[in-house]
Amino acid sequence: MNNFSLNPLAYTDGILNFDQIAEASDFALNVGFGPKKLFITWDARGDEAWASGDYVYAQGCVHNWMEHATLQNFKVLTSANSTNGIDGDWEIVAQVGESGAASRGIAIDFEGKSWFRIVAAEPVANLEEVSAYDISNDGDDTWFFLGTSITQMGMKQFVVDSNFSQLIHARYPNHYPAMVRGGIACVTSQGVVDAIKYYVEYAGNVKFWAIELGTNDTFAGNGVTVEMFEKNLQTIVDTAIAHGITPIIARLFATNLGESAWQVHEHYLAAIDRVVERNNLLKGPDFSSYFAAHPEEIDGDGIHPANPAGGQSMHRLWAEAVAPFYDGKKFEPVVGKDSSMNAPKMLDLHVALPQVSVEGRTVSVARVNEPVAVAIVDLTGNIVWHGRIGNSADGSSESSFHLNAIPAGNYIVRIRGASTSYKTRISIR
């Protein structure tokens, strides 16, 4: 018997998993009373990259996203008296317009409130994770992982036992860093510099930029010399510092010569070292030395981290490299701020989203607060079952369907109502 439950709490567990995605335009989360200010983060998936080619040019890769791939054109509302994420009085505390980034964060005032709600003009496809952090005491333990496909894969796509935030929290229990994942396959340092206004617009409110760049610069034909690479890194560092952001730069990911037939030139590593020393930055993780010594953690293409071992090591190496910040050490010259931090607290959230579960051939839908239409669709887009739930907008409606005639396989459950737009995956065995 298959017992496969898709719990809405999976969208707030701090773990990215493409098997736990939803389509939603209106959803609410119950934080509870206490925090005066929140930092909210969200992750969606386009084609895994942080931004599409409309915003960041990535030579050699085409990042054409599906429509509504990012959460954009939405309002953030808060309530002190809602009981279910729909009723009660709501106050608009923030508005976000066009957004080309799949992963972002926003700070909101929350004093005297218990719920926050996001209402978008159009449903975001493939919403994967929403988190909230208590920053009432000016918490600024926020991290943006800026990088190439190596970061895209290792820090986002791969499901690991312990991510960067969890590793920091295990070592420093008063801290739970907020992560914003910014990897883009094929991007070079020039691509980042050319799109730096978008990086600042979408991640300029994050305190730390954890930077992994250079592998694509070293490819023959990309036209980025060592001198250009160093100049670009300095531009990125200068931009970060000018916006009160602390940059940390990783040394280039080593390749597996036996598979890739090429290795990162040491001149690019030396360029990173010069930028770090010249700007008195904390040294980032030495991916070059570690992965050269552990080729078994490199993918079969010889260039990317292996899934999941290489990704897990990336999270660990980042956590180890930035530990001095948590030990109270300061690194200048960050303008306007020092490099110490105040600790935010990750909050337990209760999600006002439908819950879909599968047991054998019975599909159950619960936590629906209005009449909705339910459709089960196969992966080619054909509707294999449809029906309606609920006769009243009061309370929570639920129903179960036994699907003898449907073949075993993977399906999409779509739930639509006046204020409900939700989609998730199920498996029927």
GROMACS .gro file of N, CA, C and O in nm, residues 37 74 91 108 136 154 177 212 235 284 290 293-294 363 372:
model
   60
   37LYS      N    1   0.913   4.236   1.360
   37LYS     CA    2   0.954   4.252   1.221
   37LYS      C    3   0.993   4.115   1.167
   37LYS      O    4   1.052   4.033   1.239
   74PHE      N    5   0.273   4.137  -0.641
   74PHE     CA    6   0.194   4.089  -0.528
   74PHE      C    7   0.199   4.187  -0.410
   74PHE      O    8   0.285   4.275  -0.405
   91GLU      N    9  -0.400   4.426   0.666
   91GLU     CA   10  -0.333   4.551   0.636
   91GLU      C   11  -0.220   4.526   0.536
   91GLU      O   12  -0.139   4.434   0.555
  108ILE      N   13   0.931   4.297   0.653
  108ILE     CA   14   0.802   4.362   0.677
  108ILE      C   15   0.785   4.391   0.825
  108ILE      O   16   0.840   4.321   0.911
  136SER      N   17   1.326   4.114   1.471
  136SER     CA   18   1.282   4.223   1.559
  136SER      C   19   1.399   4.301   1.616
  136SER      O   20   1.389   4.422   1.642
  154GLY      N   21   2.453   2.273  -0.655
  154GLY     CA   22   2.496   2.232  -0.523
  154GLY      C   23   2.420   2.297  -0.410
  154GLY      O   24   2.396   2.235  -0.305
  177PRO      N   25   2.053   3.128   0.966
  177PRO     CA   26   2.065   3.220   0.852
  177PRO      C   27   1.952   3.203   0.751
  177PRO      O   28   1.908   3.091   0.723
  212GLU      N   29   3.046   3.257  -0.596
  212GLU     CA   30   3.119   3.149  -0.665
  212GLU      C   31   3.114   3.181  -0.813
  212GLU      O   32   3.011   3.165  -0.878
  235THR      N   33   3.456   4.489  -0.946
  235THR     CA   34   3.332   4.565  -0.966
  235THR      C   35   3.219   4.509  -0.880
  235THR      O   36   3.142   4.585  -0.818
  284GLY      N   37   3.686   3.291   0.139
  284GLY     CA   38   3.576   3.200   0.117
  284GLY      C   39   3.624   3.056   0.113
  284GLY      O   40   3.743   3.027   0.130
  290TYR      N   41   3.974   2.141  -0.217
  290TYR     CA   42   3.892   2.032  -0.164
  290TYR      C   43   3.850   1.935  -0.274
  290TYR      O   44   3.868   1.813  -0.261
  293ALA      N   45   4.110   1.717  -0.426
  293ALA     CA   46   4.145   1.604  -0.339
  293ALA      C   47   4.031   1.502  -0.327
  293ALA      O   48   4.053   1.392  -0.277
  294HIS      N   49   3.910   1.539  -0.372
  294HIS     CA   50   3.794   1.450  -0.360
  294HIS      C   51   3.721   1.442  -0.494
  294HIS      O   52   3.605   1.486  -0.507
  363VAL      N   53  -0.742   0.949  -0.315
  363VAL     CA   54  -0.685   1.082  -0.307
  363VAL      C   55  -0.775   1.166  -0.217
  363VAL      O   56  -0.896   1.175  -0.240
  372VAL      N   57  -1.451   2.465  -0.430
  372VAL     CA   58  -1.345   2.462  -0.529
  372VAL      C   59  -1.369   2.352  -0.630
  372VAL      O   60  -1.441   2.254  -0.602
   0.00000   0.00000   0.00000
